[in-house]
Short mmCIF file of C-alpha atoms in Angstrom, two decimals:
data_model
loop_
_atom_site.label_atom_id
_atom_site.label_comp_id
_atom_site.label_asym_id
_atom_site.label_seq_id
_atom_site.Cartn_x
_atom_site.Cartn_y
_atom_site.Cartn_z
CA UNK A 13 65.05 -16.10 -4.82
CA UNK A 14 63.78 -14.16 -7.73
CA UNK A 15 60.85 -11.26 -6.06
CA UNK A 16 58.60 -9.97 -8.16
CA UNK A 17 57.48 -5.88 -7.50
CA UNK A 18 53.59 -4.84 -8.58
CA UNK A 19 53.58 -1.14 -9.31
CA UNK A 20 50.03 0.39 -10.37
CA UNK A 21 49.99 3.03 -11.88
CA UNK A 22 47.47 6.07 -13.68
CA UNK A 23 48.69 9.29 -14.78
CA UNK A 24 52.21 9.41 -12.18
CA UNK A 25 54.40 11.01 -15.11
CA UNK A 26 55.22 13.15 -11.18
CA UNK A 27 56.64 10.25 -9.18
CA UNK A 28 57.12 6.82 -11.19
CA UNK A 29 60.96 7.71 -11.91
CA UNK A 30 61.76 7.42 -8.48
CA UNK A 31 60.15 4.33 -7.97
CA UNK A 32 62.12 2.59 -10.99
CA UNK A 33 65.07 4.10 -10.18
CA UNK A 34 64.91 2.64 -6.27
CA UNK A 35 64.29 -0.96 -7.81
CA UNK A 36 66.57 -0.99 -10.48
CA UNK A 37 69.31 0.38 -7.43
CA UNK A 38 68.79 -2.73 -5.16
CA UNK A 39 71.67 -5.13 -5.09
CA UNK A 40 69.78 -8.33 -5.01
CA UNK A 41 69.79 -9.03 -8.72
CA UNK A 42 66.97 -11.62 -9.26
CA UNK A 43 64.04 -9.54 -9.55
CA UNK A 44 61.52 -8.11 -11.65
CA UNK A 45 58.85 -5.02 -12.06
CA UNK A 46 55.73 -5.51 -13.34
CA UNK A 47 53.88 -2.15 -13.99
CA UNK A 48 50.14 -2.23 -14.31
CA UNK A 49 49.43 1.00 -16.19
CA UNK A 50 45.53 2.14 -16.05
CA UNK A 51 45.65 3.74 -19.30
CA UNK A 52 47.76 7.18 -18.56
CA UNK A 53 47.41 9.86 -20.74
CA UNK A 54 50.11 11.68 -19.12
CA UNK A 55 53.98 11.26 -19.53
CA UNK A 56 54.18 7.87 -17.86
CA UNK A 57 54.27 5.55 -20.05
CA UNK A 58 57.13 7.05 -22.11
CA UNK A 59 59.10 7.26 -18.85
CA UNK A 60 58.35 3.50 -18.63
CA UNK A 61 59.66 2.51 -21.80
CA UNK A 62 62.71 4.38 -22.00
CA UNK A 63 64.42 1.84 -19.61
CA UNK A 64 65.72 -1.04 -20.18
CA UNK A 65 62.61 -3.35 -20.69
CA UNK A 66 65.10 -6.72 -19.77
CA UNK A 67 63.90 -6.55 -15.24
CA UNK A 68 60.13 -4.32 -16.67
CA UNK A 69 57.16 -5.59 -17.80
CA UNK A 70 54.29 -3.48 -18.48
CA UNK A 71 50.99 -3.92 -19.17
CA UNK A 72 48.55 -0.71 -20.02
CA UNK A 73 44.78 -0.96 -20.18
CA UNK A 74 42.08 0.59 -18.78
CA UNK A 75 40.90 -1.15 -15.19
CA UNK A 76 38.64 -0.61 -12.53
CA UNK A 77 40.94 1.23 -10.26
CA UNK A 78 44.16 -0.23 -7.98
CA UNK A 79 42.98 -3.30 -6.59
CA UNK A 80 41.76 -4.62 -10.34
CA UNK A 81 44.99 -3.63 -11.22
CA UNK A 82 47.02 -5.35 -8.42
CA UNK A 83 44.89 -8.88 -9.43
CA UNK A 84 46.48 -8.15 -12.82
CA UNK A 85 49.58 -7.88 -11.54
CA UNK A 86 49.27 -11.37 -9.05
CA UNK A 87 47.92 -13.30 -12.49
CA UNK A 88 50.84 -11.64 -14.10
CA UNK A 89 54.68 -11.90 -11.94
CA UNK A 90 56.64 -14.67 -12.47
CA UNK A 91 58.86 -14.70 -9.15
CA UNK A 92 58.76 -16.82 -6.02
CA UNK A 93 57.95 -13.76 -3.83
CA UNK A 94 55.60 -11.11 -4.46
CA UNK A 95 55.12 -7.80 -2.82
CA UNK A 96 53.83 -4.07 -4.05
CA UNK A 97 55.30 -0.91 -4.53
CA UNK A 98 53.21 2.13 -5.38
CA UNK A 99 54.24 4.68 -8.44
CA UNK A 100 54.71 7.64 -5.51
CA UNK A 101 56.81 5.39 -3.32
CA UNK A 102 60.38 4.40 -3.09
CA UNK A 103 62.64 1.49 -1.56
CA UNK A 104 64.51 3.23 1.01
CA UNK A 105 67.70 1.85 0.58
CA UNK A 106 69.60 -0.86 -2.26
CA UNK A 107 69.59 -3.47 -0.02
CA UNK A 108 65.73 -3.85 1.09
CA UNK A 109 65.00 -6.57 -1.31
CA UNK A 110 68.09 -8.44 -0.44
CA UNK A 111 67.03 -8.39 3.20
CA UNK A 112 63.42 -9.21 2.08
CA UNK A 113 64.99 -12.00 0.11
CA UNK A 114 67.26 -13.32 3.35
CA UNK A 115 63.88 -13.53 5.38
CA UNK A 116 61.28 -15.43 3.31
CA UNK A 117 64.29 -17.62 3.62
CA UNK A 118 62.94 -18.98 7.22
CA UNK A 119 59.33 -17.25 6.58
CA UNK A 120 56.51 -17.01 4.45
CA UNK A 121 55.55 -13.67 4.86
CA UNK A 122 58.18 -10.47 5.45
CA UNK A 123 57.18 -6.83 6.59
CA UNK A 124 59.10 -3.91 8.29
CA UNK A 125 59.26 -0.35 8.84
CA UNK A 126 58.29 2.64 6.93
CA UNK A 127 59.01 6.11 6.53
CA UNK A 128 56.19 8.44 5.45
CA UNK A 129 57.79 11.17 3.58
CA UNK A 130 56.61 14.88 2.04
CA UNK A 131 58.60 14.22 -0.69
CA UNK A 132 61.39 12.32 -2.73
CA UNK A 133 63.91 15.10 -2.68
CA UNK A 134 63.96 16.36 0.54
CA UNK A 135 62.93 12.84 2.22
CA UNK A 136 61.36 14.77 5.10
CA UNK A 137 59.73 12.49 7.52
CA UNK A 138 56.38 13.25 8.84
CA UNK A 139 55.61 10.26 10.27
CA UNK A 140 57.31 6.64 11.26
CA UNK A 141 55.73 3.10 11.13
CA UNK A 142 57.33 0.91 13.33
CA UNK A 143 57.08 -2.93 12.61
CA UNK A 144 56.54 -5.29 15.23
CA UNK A 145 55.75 -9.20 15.20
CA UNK A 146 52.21 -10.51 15.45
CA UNK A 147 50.47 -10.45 18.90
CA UNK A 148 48.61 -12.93 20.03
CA UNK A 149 45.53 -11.65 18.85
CA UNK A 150 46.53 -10.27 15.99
CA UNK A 151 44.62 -7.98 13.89
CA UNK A 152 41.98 -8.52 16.44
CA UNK A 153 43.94 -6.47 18.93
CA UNK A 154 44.67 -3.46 16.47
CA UNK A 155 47.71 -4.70 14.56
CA UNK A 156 49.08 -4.66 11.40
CA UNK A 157 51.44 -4.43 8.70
CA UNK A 158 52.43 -1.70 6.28
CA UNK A 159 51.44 -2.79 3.36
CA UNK A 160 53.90 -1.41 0.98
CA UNK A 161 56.35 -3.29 2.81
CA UNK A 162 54.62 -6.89 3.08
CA UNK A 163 56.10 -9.86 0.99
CA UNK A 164 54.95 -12.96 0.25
CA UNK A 165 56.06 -16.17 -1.22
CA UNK A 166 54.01 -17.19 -3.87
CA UNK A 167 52.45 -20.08 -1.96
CA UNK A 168 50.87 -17.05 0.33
CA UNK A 169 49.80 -15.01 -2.84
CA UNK A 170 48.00 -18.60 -4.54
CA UNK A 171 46.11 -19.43 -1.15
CA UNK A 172 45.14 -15.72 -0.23
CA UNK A 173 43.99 -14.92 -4.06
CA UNK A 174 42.71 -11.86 -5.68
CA UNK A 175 42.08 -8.27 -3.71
CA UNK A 176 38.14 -7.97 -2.84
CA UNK A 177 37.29 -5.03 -5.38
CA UNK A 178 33.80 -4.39 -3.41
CA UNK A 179 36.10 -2.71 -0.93
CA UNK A 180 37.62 0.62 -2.18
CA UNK A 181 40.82 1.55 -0.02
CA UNK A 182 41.08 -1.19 2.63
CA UNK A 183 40.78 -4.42 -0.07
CA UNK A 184 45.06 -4.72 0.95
CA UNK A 185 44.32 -4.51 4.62
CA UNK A 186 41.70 -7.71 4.30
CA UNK A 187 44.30 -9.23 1.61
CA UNK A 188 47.02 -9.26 4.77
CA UNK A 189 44.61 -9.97 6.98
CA UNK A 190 43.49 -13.02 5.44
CA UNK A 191 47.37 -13.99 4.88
CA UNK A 192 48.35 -13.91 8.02
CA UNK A 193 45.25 -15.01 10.26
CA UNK A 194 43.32 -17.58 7.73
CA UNK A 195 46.14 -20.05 6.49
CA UNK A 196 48.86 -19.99 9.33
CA UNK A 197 51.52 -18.73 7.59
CA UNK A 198 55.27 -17.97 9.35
CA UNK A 199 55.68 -13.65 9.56
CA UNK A 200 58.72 -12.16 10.67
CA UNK A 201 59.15 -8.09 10.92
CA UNK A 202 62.59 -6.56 10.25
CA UNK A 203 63.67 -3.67 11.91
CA UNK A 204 64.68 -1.91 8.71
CA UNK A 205 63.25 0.99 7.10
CA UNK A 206 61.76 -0.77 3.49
CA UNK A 207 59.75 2.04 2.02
CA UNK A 208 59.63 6.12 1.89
CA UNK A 209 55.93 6.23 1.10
CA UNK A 210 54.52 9.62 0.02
CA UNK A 211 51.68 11.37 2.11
CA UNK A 212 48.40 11.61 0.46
CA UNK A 213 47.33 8.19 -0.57
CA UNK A 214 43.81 6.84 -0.99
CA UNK A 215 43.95 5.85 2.50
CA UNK A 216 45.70 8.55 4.49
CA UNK A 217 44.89 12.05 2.81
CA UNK A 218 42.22 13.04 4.72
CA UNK A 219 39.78 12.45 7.75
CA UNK A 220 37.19 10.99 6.00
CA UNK A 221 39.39 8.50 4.25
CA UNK A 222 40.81 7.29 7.52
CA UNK A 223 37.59 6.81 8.72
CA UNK A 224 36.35 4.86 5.41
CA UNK A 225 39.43 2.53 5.91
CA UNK A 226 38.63 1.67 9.34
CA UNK A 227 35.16 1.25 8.49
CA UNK A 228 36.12 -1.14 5.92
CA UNK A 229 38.65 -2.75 7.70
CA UNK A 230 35.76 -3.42 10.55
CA UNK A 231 34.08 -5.14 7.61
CA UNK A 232 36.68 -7.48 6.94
CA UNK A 233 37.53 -8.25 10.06
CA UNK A 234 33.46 -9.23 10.64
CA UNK A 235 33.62 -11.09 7.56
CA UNK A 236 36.78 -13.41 8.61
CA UNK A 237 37.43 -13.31 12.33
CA UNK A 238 33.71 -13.13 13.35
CA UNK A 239 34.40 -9.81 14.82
CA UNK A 240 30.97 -7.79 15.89
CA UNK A 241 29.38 -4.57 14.91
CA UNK A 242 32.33 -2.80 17.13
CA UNK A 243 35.15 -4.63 18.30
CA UNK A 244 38.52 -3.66 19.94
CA UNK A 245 40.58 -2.95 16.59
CA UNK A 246 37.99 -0.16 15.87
CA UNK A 247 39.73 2.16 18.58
CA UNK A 248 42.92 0.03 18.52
CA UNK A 249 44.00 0.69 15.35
CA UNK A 250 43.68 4.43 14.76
CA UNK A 251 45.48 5.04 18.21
CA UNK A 252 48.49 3.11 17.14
CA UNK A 253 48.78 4.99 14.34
CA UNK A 254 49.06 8.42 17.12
CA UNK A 255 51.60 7.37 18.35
CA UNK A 256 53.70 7.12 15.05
CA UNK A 257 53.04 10.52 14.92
CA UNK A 258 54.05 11.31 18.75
CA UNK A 259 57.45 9.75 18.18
CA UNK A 260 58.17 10.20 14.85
CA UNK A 261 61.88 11.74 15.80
CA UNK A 262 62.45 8.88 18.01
CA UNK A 263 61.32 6.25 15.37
CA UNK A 264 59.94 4.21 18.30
CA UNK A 265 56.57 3.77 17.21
CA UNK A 266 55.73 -0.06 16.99
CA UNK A 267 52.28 -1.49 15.48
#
């Protein structure tokens, strides 16, 4: 199973070596990168180009921000999987897409853990993201996956289409959302650390951006699952993510 890898990117001459360096390290060989550049004017796109362009593709233009990108990137990879990972983040290990690979062999859709990290050198963990399997209610009863961990055969990726650009940092929460709940699609969680994601993304590096992406998520869950002006997921949600904090030396955190 060839899986392709969407990695944005604007200005991350910082991070994006690690990144490339933890795909090109996995063992499952049929893969590919596709890096969606937003016109750096850093350092990046020389560190780009000086690998080996035969498992990279990139494309550099100016865009409208990530999720413009990311539809670039969906029109764009050519494998039968699909999945993202961002230009601060790293696979954790060689073998994560080889065990993303051996699930989408029974499923349609793969997630599993993640370790939110201060950094790529001293991997210091700050906070754990446990995967679990879909409850019965689903995102209606708080749940979710990480999304830098979330695969997707491309039959997923055609029926769910592009990421809704009129939301601004929870556009991959409704693209899930609407993979898993709309079109009854198979998900299976592994218990395996996938990603070391940096702290500090759009999403997660301050107060007010956890409370936009809850707002937003509310939004998309109204849109799709009927959901009211408040519903459960509202309070749900942010006190799942607590408890990653809690028990983030016992890694026991499950959402």
């Amino acid at each position: 199973m060839k899986i392709s890898v969407l990695t944005v990117c604007w200005n991350s001459a910082a991070t994006i070596r690690h990144t490339i360096d933890s795909f090109l390290a996995q063992h499952h060989g049929d893969k590919e990168l596709v890096v969606i550049d937003g016109n750096s004017s850093d350092e990046t796109l020389s560190i780009v180009r000086s690998y080996p362009p035969d498992q990279i593709r990139l494309v550099s233009e100016p865009d409208s921000g990530m999720y413009d990108a990311l539809n670039k990137g969906l029109r764009l990879y050519t494998g039968d999987a699909v999945g993202v990972l961002n230009s601060d983040d790293c696979f954790h290990d060689r073998t994560v897409l080889g065990r993303i690979s051996a699930g989408l062999e029974t499923a349609d859709i793969v997630h599993g853990d993640l370790d939110f990290v201060e950094d790529h050198l001293s991997k210091r963990v700050v906070r754990r993201w446990r995967a679990a399997a879909r409850p019965a209610k689903g995102f209606r009863a708080g749940w979710m996956p990480a999304h830098p961990t979330f695969y997707v055969r491309r039959k997923v990726a055609d029926a769910v289409g592009a990421f809704d650009l009129s939301l601004k940092v929870a556009s991959d929460y409704d693209w899930m959302l609407r993979a898993v709940e709309l079109h009854g699609f198979q998900t299976a969680a592994t218990s395996h650390v996938l990603v070391d994601m940096m702290v500090g993304g759009a999403s997660t590096r301050s107060l007010a951006s956890h409370i936009g992406h809850n707002l937003e998520a509310l939004r998309a869950r109204r849109r799709w699952l009927g959901s009211g002006l408040v519903d459960y997921a509202l309070v749900a949600k942010p006190a799942r993510k607590l408890g990653q904090f809690l028990s983030k030396q016992r890694g026991e955190s499950k959402v």
